[in-house]
mmCIF file of C-alpha atoms (C1' of nucleotides) in Angstrom:
data_model
loop_
_atom_site.group_PDB
_atom_site.id
_atom_site.type_symbol
_atom_site.label_atom_id
_atom_site.label_comp_id
_atom_site.label_asym_id
_atom_site.label_seq_id
_atom_site.Cartn_x
_atom_site.Cartn_y
_atom_site.Cartn_z
ATOM 1 C CA UNK A 1 40.680 132.095 -1.598
ATOM 2 C CA UNK A 2 43.840 130.744 -3.739
ATOM 3 C CA UNK A 3 46.084 128.377 -2.240
ATOM 4 C CA UNK A 4 48.929 129.918 -2.045
ATOM 5 C CA UNK A 5 46.676 132.980 -0.051
ATOM 6 C CA UNK A 6 45.589 130.028 2.136
ATOM 7 C CA UNK A 7 48.847 129.232 2.955
ATOM 8 C CA UNK A 8 49.919 132.495 3.735
ATOM 9 C CA UNK A 9 47.263 133.744 5.737
ATOM 10 C CA UNK A 10 47.608 130.390 7.836
ATOM 11 C CA UNK A 11 51.546 131.324 8.122
ATOM 12 C CA UNK A 12 51.001 134.929 9.443
ATOM 13 C CA UNK A 13 47.873 133.569 11.677
ATOM 14 C CA UNK A 14 51.034 130.222 13.019
ATOM 15 C CA UNK A 15 53.352 133.454 13.167
ATOM 16 C CA UNK A 16 51.613 136.030 15.246
ATOM 17 C CA UNK A 17 50.085 132.393 17.098
ATOM 18 C CA UNK A 18 53.542 131.904 17.807
ATOM 19 C CA UNK A 19 54.647 135.647 19.210
ATOM 20 C CA UNK A 20 51.817 135.669 21.688
ATOM 21 C CA UNK A 21 52.786 133.015 23.156
ATOM 22 C CA UNK A 22 56.169 133.331 23.792
ATOM 23 C CA UNK A 23 56.919 130.278 21.407
ATOM 24 C CA UNK A 24 60.063 129.441 18.658
ATOM 25 C CA UNK A 25 59.845 129.907 15.231
ATOM 26 C CA UNK A 26 62.107 127.228 14.037
ATOM 27 C CA UNK A 27 62.267 125.547 11.239
ATOM 28 C CA UNK A 28 60.317 123.053 11.728
ATOM 29 C CA UNK A 29 57.589 123.789 12.707
ATOM 30 C CA UNK A 30 56.868 126.186 9.143
ATOM 31 C CA UNK A 31 58.296 123.497 7.381
ATOM 32 C CA UNK A 32 54.932 121.278 8.270
ATOM 33 C CA UNK A 33 52.954 124.160 8.177
ATOM 34 C CA UNK A 34 53.415 124.285 4.851
ATOM 35 C CA UNK A 35 53.471 120.861 3.945
ATOM 36 C CA UNK A 36 50.166 121.286 5.910
ATOM 37 C CA UNK A 37 48.867 123.276 3.967
ATOM 38 C CA UNK A 38 49.984 121.511 1.134
ATOM 39 C CA UNK A 39 47.976 118.676 1.328
ATOM 40 C CA UNK A 40 44.216 118.837 0.117
ATOM 41 C CA UNK A 41 42.658 115.924 2.193
ATOM 42 C CA UNK A 42 42.758 113.988 5.865
ATOM 43 C CA UNK A 43 47.057 112.420 6.707
ATOM 44 C CA UNK A 44 47.752 111.101 9.485
ATOM 45 C CA UNK A 45 50.138 112.035 11.668
ATOM 46 C CA UNK A 46 52.707 109.212 10.004
ATOM 47 C CA UNK A 47 51.534 109.877 6.241
ATOM 48 C CA UNK A 48 52.451 113.288 6.868
ATOM 49 C CA UNK A 49 55.702 112.315 8.683
ATOM 50 C CA UNK A 50 55.989 110.078 5.813
ATOM 51 C CA UNK A 51 55.633 112.677 3.176
ATOM 52 C CA UNK A 52 57.921 115.099 4.348
ATOM 53 C CA UNK A 53 60.292 112.958 4.311
ATOM 54 C CA UNK A 54 60.140 111.521 1.161
ATOM 55 C CA UNK A 55 60.842 115.599 0.523
ATOM 56 C CA UNK A 56 63.691 115.418 2.342
ATOM 57 C CA UNK A 57 62.593 116.643 5.468
ATOM 58 C CA UNK A 58 64.136 115.439 8.357
ATOM 59 C CA UNK A 59 61.174 115.783 11.260
ATOM 60 C CA UNK A 60 61.530 113.499 14.085
ATOM 61 C CA UNK A 61 57.829 111.786 14.770
ATOM 62 C CA UNK A 62 57.957 113.101 17.746
ATOM 63 C CA UNK A 63 57.632 117.552 16.218
ATOM 64 C CA UNK A 64 55.303 116.057 14.027
ATOM 65 C CA UNK A 65 52.855 115.407 16.385
ATOM 66 C CA UNK A 66 53.806 118.508 18.430
ATOM 67 C CA UNK A 67 53.117 120.950 15.609
ATOM 68 C CA UNK A 68 50.149 119.273 14.810
ATOM 69 C CA UNK A 69 49.295 120.115 18.636
ATOM 70 C CA UNK A 70 50.356 123.291 18.338
ATOM 71 C CA UNK A 71 48.277 124.151 14.650
ATOM 72 C CA UNK A 72 45.197 122.609 16.360
ATOM 73 C CA UNK A 73 44.650 124.960 18.776
ATOM 74 C CA UNK A 74 45.589 127.820 16.395
ATOM 75 C CA UNK A 75 42.927 126.446 15.132
ATOM 76 C CA UNK A 76 44.687 126.405 11.493
ATOM 77 C CA UNK A 77 44.934 122.338 11.204
ATOM 78 C CA UNK A 78 41.959 120.086 13.100
ATOM 79 C CA UNK A 79 41.858 116.633 14.640
ATOM 80 C CA UNK A 80 39.219 114.209 14.514
ATOM 81 C CA UNK A 81 38.459 110.128 14.785
ATOM 82 C CA UNK A 82 37.152 107.798 13.445
ATOM 83 C CA UNK A 83 36.696 104.171 14.772
ATOM 84 C CA UNK A 84 39.380 102.558 15.941
ATOM 85 C CA UNK A 85 41.663 103.758 13.448
ATOM 86 C CA UNK A 86 44.678 106.615 13.717
ATOM 87 C CA UNK A 87 43.881 110.565 14.378
ATOM 88 C CA UNK A 88 43.218 111.929 10.959
ATOM 89 C CA UNK A 89 44.241 115.691 10.153
ATOM 90 C CA UNK A 90 43.157 117.976 8.076
ATOM 91 C CA UNK A 91 43.987 121.943 7.809
ATOM 92 C CA UNK A 92 40.703 124.114 8.734
ATOM 93 C CA UNK A 93 41.522 127.201 6.058
ATOM 94 C CA UNK A 94 41.244 126.543 2.056
ATOM 95 C CA UNK A 95 38.323 123.469 2.472
ATOM 96 C CA UNK A 96 35.778 123.509 1.885
ATOM 97 C CA UNK A 97 33.657 122.402 5.031
ATOM 98 C CA UNK A 98 32.391 119.461 4.314
ATOM 99 C CA UNK A 99 30.365 116.258 6.873
ATOM 100 C CA UNK A 100 30.810 112.227 7.949
ATOM 101 C CA UNK A 101 28.666 109.495 6.407
ATOM 102 C CA UNK A 102 30.391 106.351 8.414
ATOM 103 C CA UNK A 103 28.814 103.046 8.301
ATOM 104 C CA UNK A 104 28.094 101.461 11.470
ATOM 105 C CA UNK A 105 28.757 97.801 10.075
ATOM 106 C CA UNK A 106 31.638 98.162 7.825
ATOM 107 C CA UNK A 107 33.863 101.335 8.865
ATOM 108 C CA UNK A 108 33.086 103.229 6.151
ATOM 109 C CA UNK A 109 33.279 106.634 5.155
ATOM 110 C CA UNK A 110 32.002 109.101 3.234
ATOM 111 C CA UNK A 111 31.819 112.893 2.359
ATOM 112 C CA UNK A 112 28.851 114.543 1.930
ATOM 113 C CA UNK A 113 28.037 119.165 1.415
ATOM 114 C CA UNK A 114 24.427 120.050 2.500
ATOM 115 C CA UNK A 115 24.119 123.872 2.430
ATOM 116 C CA UNK A 116 21.626 123.567 4.996
ATOM 117 C CA UNK A 117 23.387 121.857 7.226
ATOM 118 C CA UNK A 118 26.331 124.467 6.934
ATOM 119 C CA UNK A 119 23.615 127.048 7.791
ATOM 120 C CA UNK A 120 21.993 126.129 10.822
ATOM 121 C CA UNK A 121 25.518 124.676 12.008
ATOM 122 C CA UNK A 122 27.014 128.419 11.450
ATOM 123 C CA UNK A 123 24.152 130.422 12.721
ATOM 124 C CA UNK A 124 24.817 128.644 16.056
ATOM 125 C CA UNK A 125 25.831 130.548 19.591
ATOM 126 C CA UNK A 126 26.735 129.569 22.753
ATOM 127 C CA UNK A 127 26.820 132.136 25.040
ATOM 128 C CA UNK A 128 30.642 133.191 25.446
ATOM 129 C CA UNK A 129 31.896 129.383 24.449
ATOM 130 C CA UNK A 130 32.770 131.184 20.644
ATOM 131 C CA UNK A 131 32.739 128.354 17.817
ATOM 132 C CA UNK A 132 35.473 127.704 15.643
ATOM 133 C CA UNK A 133 34.172 124.806 13.005
ATOM 134 C CA UNK A 134 31.937 121.920 14.104
ATOM 135 C CA UNK A 135 32.695 118.224 12.798
ATOM 136 C CA UNK A 136 29.365 116.553 12.574
ATOM 137 C CA UNK A 137 28.752 112.655 11.369
ATOM 138 C CA UNK A 138 26.324 110.212 10.719
ATOM 139 C CA UNK A 139 26.035 107.258 11.454
ATOM 140 C CA UNK A 140 23.707 104.678 9.900
ATOM 141 C CA UNK A 141 24.306 101.460 7.617
ATOM 142 C CA UNK A 142 25.645 102.102 4.142
ATOM 143 C CA UNK A 143 23.791 100.223 0.649
ATOM 144 C CA UNK A 144 26.158 97.458 0.355
ATOM 145 C CA UNK A 145 26.269 96.430 4.000
ATOM 146 C CA UNK A 146 22.182 96.621 4.276
ATOM 147 C CA UNK A 147 22.026 94.720 0.769
ATOM 148 C CA UNK A 148 24.590 92.250 2.993
ATOM 149 C CA UNK A 149 22.739 91.685 5.313
ATOM 150 C CA UNK A 150 19.252 92.204 3.615
ATOM 151 C CA UNK A 151 21.028 88.641 1.672
ATOM 152 C CA UNK A 152 22.331 86.825 4.661
ATOM 153 C CA UNK A 153 19.251 86.873 5.970
ATOM 154 C CA UNK A 154 17.854 83.700 4.051
ATOM 155 C CA UNK A 155 20.987 81.626 3.789
ATOM 156 C CA UNK A 156 21.435 81.463 6.563
ATOM 157 C CA UNK A 157 23.895 78.148 7.212
ATOM 158 C CA UNK A 158 26.583 80.223 5.352
ATOM 159 C CA UNK A 159 27.239 83.542 6.311
ATOM 160 C CA UNK A 160 27.465 81.134 9.779
ATOM 161 C CA UNK A 161 30.629 81.407 8.729
ATOM 162 C CA UNK A 162 30.811 85.037 8.178
ATOM 163 C CA UNK A 163 29.312 87.021 10.849
ATOM 164 C CA UNK A 164 31.716 85.446 13.679
ATOM 165 C CA UNK A 165 35.436 86.506 11.856
ATOM 166 C CA UNK A 166 32.911 89.760 11.707
ATOM 167 C CA UNK A 167 33.259 89.386 16.212
ATOM 168 C CA UNK A 168 37.322 90.341 16.393
ATOM 169 C CA UNK A 169 37.248 92.523 13.293
ATOM 170 C CA UNK B 1 9.387 105.403 26.895
ATOM 171 C CA UNK B 2 10.390 104.659 31.064
ATOM 172 C CA UNK B 3 14.247 103.777 31.631
ATOM 173 C CA UNK B 4 13.201 99.876 31.941
ATOM 174 C CA UNK B 5 11.035 99.740 29.042
ATOM 175 C CA UNK B 6 13.609 100.864 26.821
ATOM 176 C CA UNK B 7 15.793 98.640 28.566
ATOM 177 C CA UNK B 8 13.663 95.624 28.268
ATOM 178 C CA UNK B 9 13.121 97.129 24.475
ATOM 179 C CA UNK B 10 16.865 97.241 24.262
ATOM 180 C CA UNK B 11 17.665 92.757 25.290
ATOM 181 C CA UNK B 12 14.994 92.342 22.867
ATOM 182 C CA UNK B 13 16.958 93.966 19.645
ATOM 183 C CA UNK B 14 20.164 92.101 21.297
ATOM 184 C CA UNK B 15 18.892 88.960 21.291
ATOM 185 C CA UNK B 16 16.742 89.491 17.956
ATOM 186 C CA UNK B 17 20.444 90.866 16.602
ATOM 187 C CA UNK B 18 23.034 88.009 17.709
ATOM 188 C CA UNK B 19 19.608 85.166 16.315
ATOM 189 C CA UNK B 20 19.821 86.548 13.562
ATOM 190 C CA UNK B 21 23.976 85.930 12.570
ATOM 191 C CA UNK B 22 23.797 82.947 14.484
ATOM 192 C CA UNK B 23 25.682 84.327 17.793
ATOM 193 C CA UNK B 24 25.873 82.997 21.113
ATOM 194 C CA UNK B 25 23.544 83.957 23.914
ATOM 195 C CA UNK B 26 26.173 84.549 26.249
ATOM 196 C CA UNK B 27 25.806 86.088 30.186
ATOM 197 C CA UNK B 28 27.943 87.579 29.556
ATOM 198 C CA UNK B 29 26.894 89.617 26.736
ATOM 199 C CA UNK B 30 23.127 90.199 28.742
ATOM 200 C CA UNK B 31 24.818 91.446 31.874
ATOM 201 C CA UNK B 32 27.203 93.668 30.027
ATOM 202 C CA UNK B 33 23.649 95.091 28.310
ATOM 203 C CA UNK B 34 22.164 95.831 30.970
ATOM 204 C CA UNK B 35 25.132 97.462 32.644
ATOM 205 C CA UNK B 36 24.908 100.037 29.719
ATOM 206 C CA UNK B 37 21.745 100.133 30.020
ATOM 207 C CA UNK B 38 20.933 101.421 33.455
ATOM 208 C CA UNK B 39 24.067 103.889 33.100
ATOM 209 C CA UNK B 40 22.770 107.803 31.984
ATOM 210 C CA UNK B 41 25.784 109.504 29.877
ATOM 211 C CA UNK B 42 29.257 108.367 28.993
ATOM 212 C CA UNK B 43 31.418 106.049 30.276
ATOM 213 C CA UNK B 44 34.476 103.972 28.354
ATOM 214 C CA UNK B 45 35.992 100.446 28.218
ATOM 215 C CA UNK B 46 37.643 100.902 31.273
ATOM 216 C CA UNK B 47 34.455 101.933 33.867
ATOM 217 C CA UNK B 48 32.212 99.488 33.006
ATOM 218 C CA UNK B 49 34.775 97.086 33.690
ATOM 219 C CA UNK B 50 34.500 98.173 37.157
ATOM 220 C CA UNK B 51 31.483 99.000 37.378
ATOM 221 C CA UNK B 52 29.972 95.433 36.803
ATOM 222 C CA UNK B 53 33.068 94.341 39.174
ATOM 223 C CA UNK B 54 31.835 96.570 41.690
ATOM 224 C CA UNK B 55 28.994 94.728 41.646
ATOM 225 C CA UNK B 56 30.995 91.482 42.567
ATOM 226 C CA UNK B 57 29.990 89.974 37.946
ATOM 227 C CA UNK B 58 33.350 88.861 36.907
ATOM 228 C CA UNK B 59 34.091 89.616 33.188
ATOM 229 C CA UNK B 60 36.625 89.851 31.278
ATOM 230 C CA UNK B 61 37.877 93.119 29.684
ATOM 231 C CA UNK B 62 38.262 91.253 25.864
ATOM 232 C CA UNK B 63 34.522 90.388 26.811
ATOM 233 C CA UNK B 64 33.017 94.080 27.422
ATOM 234 C CA UNK B 65 35.854 94.945 24.589
ATOM 235 C CA UNK B 66 34.239 92.574 22.385
ATOM 236 C CA UNK B 67 30.478 93.018 23.272
ATOM 237 C CA UNK B 68 30.436 97.046 23.067
ATOM 238 C CA UNK B 69 31.236 96.186 19.539
ATOM 239 C CA UNK B 70 28.896 94.502 19.230
ATOM 240 C CA UNK B 71 26.407 96.700 20.842
ATOM 241 C CA UNK B 72 27.987 99.107 18.916
ATOM 242 C CA UNK B 73 26.897 97.037 14.828
ATOM 243 C CA UNK B 74 23.379 96.514 16.756
ATOM 244 C CA UNK B 75 22.865 99.905 16.638
ATOM 245 C CA UNK B 76 22.747 99.846 20.804
ATOM 246 C CA UNK B 77 25.182 101.625 21.312
ATOM 247 C CA UNK B 78 28.037 104.574 20.122
ATOM 248 C CA UNK B 79 30.962 105.554 21.006
ATOM 249 C CA UNK B 80 32.486 108.129 20.007
ATOM 250 C CA UNK B 81 35.903 109.801 21.089
ATOM 251 C CA UNK B 82 37.348 113.192 22.103
ATOM 252 C CA UNK B 83 40.192 114.588 21.631
ATOM 253 C CA UNK B 84 42.945 111.583 22.649
ATOM 254 C CA UNK B 85 41.216 110.179 25.589
ATOM 255 C CA UNK B 86 40.120 106.473 25.601
ATOM 256 C CA UNK B 87 36.747 105.884 23.299
ATOM 257 C CA UNK B 88 33.694 107.414 25.167
ATOM 258 C CA UNK B 89 30.760 105.269 25.101
ATOM 259 C CA UNK B 90 26.426 105.358 25.522
ATOM 260 C CA UNK B 91 23.857 103.524 24.978
ATOM 261 C CA UNK B 92 21.919 105.251 22.397
ATOM 262 C CA UNK B 93 17.486 104.992 23.687
ATOM 263 C CA UNK B 94 16.234 106.392 25.806
ATOM 264 C CA UNK B 95 19.048 109.487 26.091
ATOM 265 C CA UNK B 96 17.691 112.880 25.346
ATOM 266 C CA UNK B 97 19.548 114.175 22.131
ATOM 267 C CA UNK B 98 23.010 116.049 23.108
ATOM 268 C CA UNK B 99 25.740 117.664 21.044
ATOM 269 C CA UNK B 100 28.987 118.097 22.631
ATOM 270 C CA UNK B 101 31.494 121.740 22.813
ATOM 271 C CA UNK B 102 34.683 121.036 23.381
ATOM 272 C CA UNK B 103 37.353 123.515 23.767
ATOM 273 C CA UNK B 104 39.769 123.474 21.621
ATOM 274 C CA UNK B 105 41.887 124.500 24.220
ATOM 275 C CA UNK B 106 41.928 122.707 27.488
ATOM 276 C CA UNK B 107 39.019 119.751 26.208
ATOM 277 C CA UNK B 108 37.175 120.377 28.454
ATOM 278 C CA UNK B 109 33.737 119.052 26.697
ATOM 279 C CA UNK B 110 30.379 120.544 27.825
ATOM 280 C CA UNK B 111 26.906 118.394 26.758
ATOM 281 C CA UNK B 112 24.890 121.140 24.875
ATOM 282 C CA UNK B 113 20.848 120.626 23.412
ATOM 283 C CA UNK B 114 19.593 122.356 20.590
ATOM 284 C CA UNK B 115 15.872 121.397 18.917
ATOM 285 C CA UNK B 116 16.991 123.529 15.546
ATOM 286 C CA UNK B 117 19.591 121.400 15.528
ATOM 287 C CA UNK B 118 17.740 118.563 16.258
ATOM 288 C CA UNK B 119 14.903 118.984 13.354
ATOM 289 C CA UNK B 120 18.298 119.560 10.607
ATOM 290 C CA UNK B 121 19.742 115.955 11.482
ATOM 291 C CA UNK B 122 16.370 113.879 11.710
ATOM 292 C CA UNK B 123 15.875 115.426 8.353
ATOM 293 C CA UNK B 124 18.084 114.072 6.967
ATOM 294 C CA UNK B 125 18.204 111.288 3.084
ATOM 295 C CA UNK B 126 21.206 110.880 1.974
ATOM 296 C CA UNK B 127 20.450 108.334 -1.195
ATOM 297 C CA UNK B 128 20.831 104.387 -0.167
ATOM 298 C CA UNK B 129 22.449 105.263 3.464
ATOM 299 C CA UNK B 130 20.403 105.502 6.126
ATOM 300 C CA UNK B 131 21.244 107.573 8.852
ATOM 301 C CA UNK B 132 20.353 105.869 12.643
ATOM 302 C CA UNK B 133 21.614 108.370 14.513
ATOM 303 C CA UNK B 134 24.194 111.535 14.199
ATOM 304 C CA UNK B 135 27.352 112.845 16.132
ATOM 305 C CA UNK B 136 28.264 116.829 16.074
ATOM 306 C CA UNK B 137 31.112 118.899 17.851
ATOM 307 C CA UNK B 138 31.609 122.267 18.530
ATOM 308 C CA UNK B 139 35.066 123.262 18.675
ATOM 309 C CA UNK B 140 35.984 126.603 19.911
ATOM 310 C CA UNK B 141 37.674 127.875 22.642
ATOM 311 C CA UNK B 142 35.586 128.078 25.932
ATOM 312 C CA UNK B 143 35.614 131.745 27.960
ATOM 313 C CA UNK B 144 37.615 130.590 30.711
ATOM 314 C CA UNK B 145 40.127 130.032 28.200
ATOM 315 C CA UNK B 146 39.388 132.826 26.403
ATOM 316 C CA UNK B 147 39.721 135.313 29.104
ATOM 317 C CA UNK B 148 43.451 133.320 30.337
ATOM 318 C CA UNK B 149 44.196 134.171 26.842
ATOM 319 C CA UNK B 150 43.836 137.948 27.233
ATOM 320 C CA UNK B 151 45.026 137.912 29.983
ATOM 321 C CA UNK B 152 47.932 136.192 29.313
ATOM 322 C CA UNK B 153 48.353 138.529 26.251
ATOM 323 C CA UNK B 154 49.474 141.367 28.735
ATOM 324 C CA UNK B 155 51.194 139.591 31.833
ATOM 325 C CA UNK B 156 54.067 138.521 29.112
ATOM 326 C CA UNK B 157 57.184 136.921 31.471
ATOM 327 C CA UNK B 158 55.089 135.790 33.666
ATOM 328 C CA UNK B 159 52.725 133.373 31.543
ATOM 329 C CA UNK B 160 55.790 132.338 30.148
ATOM 330 C CA UNK B 161 55.925 129.385 32.864
ATOM 331 C CA UNK B 162 52.717 128.031 30.986
ATOM 332 C CA UNK B 163 52.296 127.893 27.821
ATOM 333 C CA UNK B 164 55.939 125.885 27.374
ATOM 334 C CA UNK B 165 54.811 122.864 29.503
ATOM 335 C CA UNK B 166 50.953 122.847 28.223
ATOM 336 C CA UNK B 167 53.095 121.771 25.556
ATOM 337 C CA UNK B 168 53.865 118.368 26.130
ATOM 338 C CA UNK B 169 50.656 118.458 27.100
ATOM 339 C "C1'" DT C 1 28.883 66.955 20.510
ATOM 340 C "C1'" DT C 2 30.577 70.984 17.810
ATOM 341 C "C1'" DC C 3 32.550 75.297 17.845
ATOM 342 C "C1'" DA C 4 31.092 80.156 19.929
ATOM 343 C "C1'" DC C 5 32.459 82.291 23.600
ATOM 344 C "C1'" DT C 6 35.348 83.789 27.907
ATOM 345 C "C1'" DG C 7 39.531 85.197 29.935
ATOM 346 C "C1'" DC C 8 44.354 85.468 30.551
ATOM 347 C "C1'" DA C 9 48.243 86.984 29.010
ATOM 348 C "C1'" DA C 10 51.111 89.045 25.391
ATOM 349 C "C1'" DA C 11 51.271 91.150 21.066
ATOM 350 C "C1'" DG C 12 50.927 96.072 18.873
ATOM 351 C "C1'" DT C 13 49.694 99.986 17.544
ATOM 352 C "C1'" DT C 14 49.924 105.299 18.408
ATOM 353 C "C1'" DT C 15 51.407 108.702 20.645
ATOM 354 C "C1'" DT C 16 53.413 109.978 25.683
ATOM 355 C "C1'" DT C 17 57.783 111.486 27.547
ATOM 356 C "C1'" DG C 18 62.897 111.419 30.247
ATOM 357 C "C1'" DC C 19 66.770 113.182 28.572
ATOM 358 C "C1'" DA C 20 70.903 115.779 26.517
ATOM 359 C "C1'" DA C 21 72.260 117.802 22.443
ATOM 360 C "C1'" DG C 22 71.189 122.017 20.090
ATOM 361 C "C1'" DG C 23 69.575 126.442 18.828
ATOM 362 C "C1'" DA C 24 66.151 130.626 18.488
ATOM 363 C "C1'" DG C 25 65.978 134.829 21.010
ATOM 364 C "C1'" DC D 1 73.122 133.334 27.148
ATOM 365 C "C1'" DT D 2 69.140 131.438 28.743
ATOM 366 C "C1'" DC D 3 65.857 127.484 28.075
ATOM 367 C "C1'" DC D 4 62.706 126.284 25.023
ATOM 368 C "C1'" DT D 5 62.969 122.222 21.030
ATOM 369 C "C1'" DT D 6 64.073 119.015 18.687
ATOM 370 C "C1'" DG D 7 65.473 113.995 18.140
ATOM 371 C "C1'" DC D 8 65.812 109.525 19.830
ATOM 372 C "C1'" DA D 9 64.452 105.521 22.270
ATOM 373 C "C1'" DA D 10 62.430 104.299 26.119
ATOM 374 C "C1'" DA D 11 57.566 104.095 27.909
ATOM 375 C "C1'" DA D 12 53.018 104.584 28.607
ATOM 376 C "C1'" DA D 13 48.015 103.797 27.326
ATOM 377 C "C1'" DC D 14 44.293 101.501 24.926
ATOM 378 C "C1'" DT D 15 43.287 97.607 22.303
ATOM 379 C "C1'" DT D 16 43.446 93.400 19.573
ATOM 380 C "C1'" DT D 17 45.027 88.460 19.287
ATOM 381 C "C1'" DG D 18 46.174 83.665 20.487
ATOM 382 C "C1'" DC D 19 45.299 79.733 22.443
ATOM 383 C "C1'" DA D 20 43.222 76.679 25.587
ATOM 384 C "C1'" DG D 21 39.438 75.832 28.842
ATOM 385 C "C1'" DT D 22 34.106 76.617 28.882
ATOM 386 C "C1'" DG D 23 29.760 75.601 28.064
ATOM 387 C "C1'" DA D 24 25.659 77.748 24.681
ATOM 388 C "C1'" DA D 25 23.050 75.024 20.994
#
DNA sequence: TTCACTGCAAAGTTTTTGCAAGGAG
DNA sequence: CTCCTTGCAAAAACTTTGCAGTGAA
């Protein structure tokens, strides 16, 4: 499906959602939806807000939050949180499915694709609960951090300062 | 493995971690670790703080945050975030593996167990990245919300007030 | 003795809320 | 014409930071 088709399908879904819930179809809401579907990766409230403004379109922060919540309820956008960073959002349709490797040491996130996981996940059924999409985080230590800790096991005195600082990060 | 064994293993790991990183073994840190391993489910910084205080043990909020971060780095505790709620923590060892069904409508979380998923997940390998544990969230609409929305599709006028209020939740 | 750790209070950051003005239905 | 929405500013909620005193090594 082309990006444009994905976008217009999303607009249709959103319109239906708004109608069904007796909510208003305001220009702000559609402007935000369009922008979200133009972006091809994660974004935060702030970056979306900035992107809209740099397009010369003024929307308040409140409205961005508001609309993203609606879009999330309409299953057009997902919201995720990594560590203690601000919430990240991304459109649901039109993105290839992916999962996240998160380093517990440095917080770095790497995206991965794995069809075996996808197959298992998409076959899930839970009685009355209707799954729409899933989120998988795999925590561990990235190679860089693993190497670092192997190194520090030796030069104990030198790394002293580093480990102390880490604590307050 | 019994709860006590799990706990003392955790204390051993923590001690090793502290030594290796040249950090101090303070009573506060061990008190927090013990409490964490006494709890058998999710907790927040606040509930842990309260639990310690009701035991008559005074630790500051700062120290709780601090120590939980250390425990997370030592892979003894995991940190997760559901929706916009405060971060939830839980011990890693000694809890049976489980995943979460999250309702995108009302935010309710239900724990589930599924050995097929566990099998797939535990077999994962990603080159130099060493997986320690995983986190799976399955989003969808819970039966209660599904029923509610089916109902509101009809009695449009009556539900008007409800949908409006939801927006600012 | 040293300097990492604790606790408090103050500051930050992200997100939510109150309210008046505006515009969709 | 109604009342849902917007935008601003103020408030809230959670977390981090600065600093002085304390205590682990």
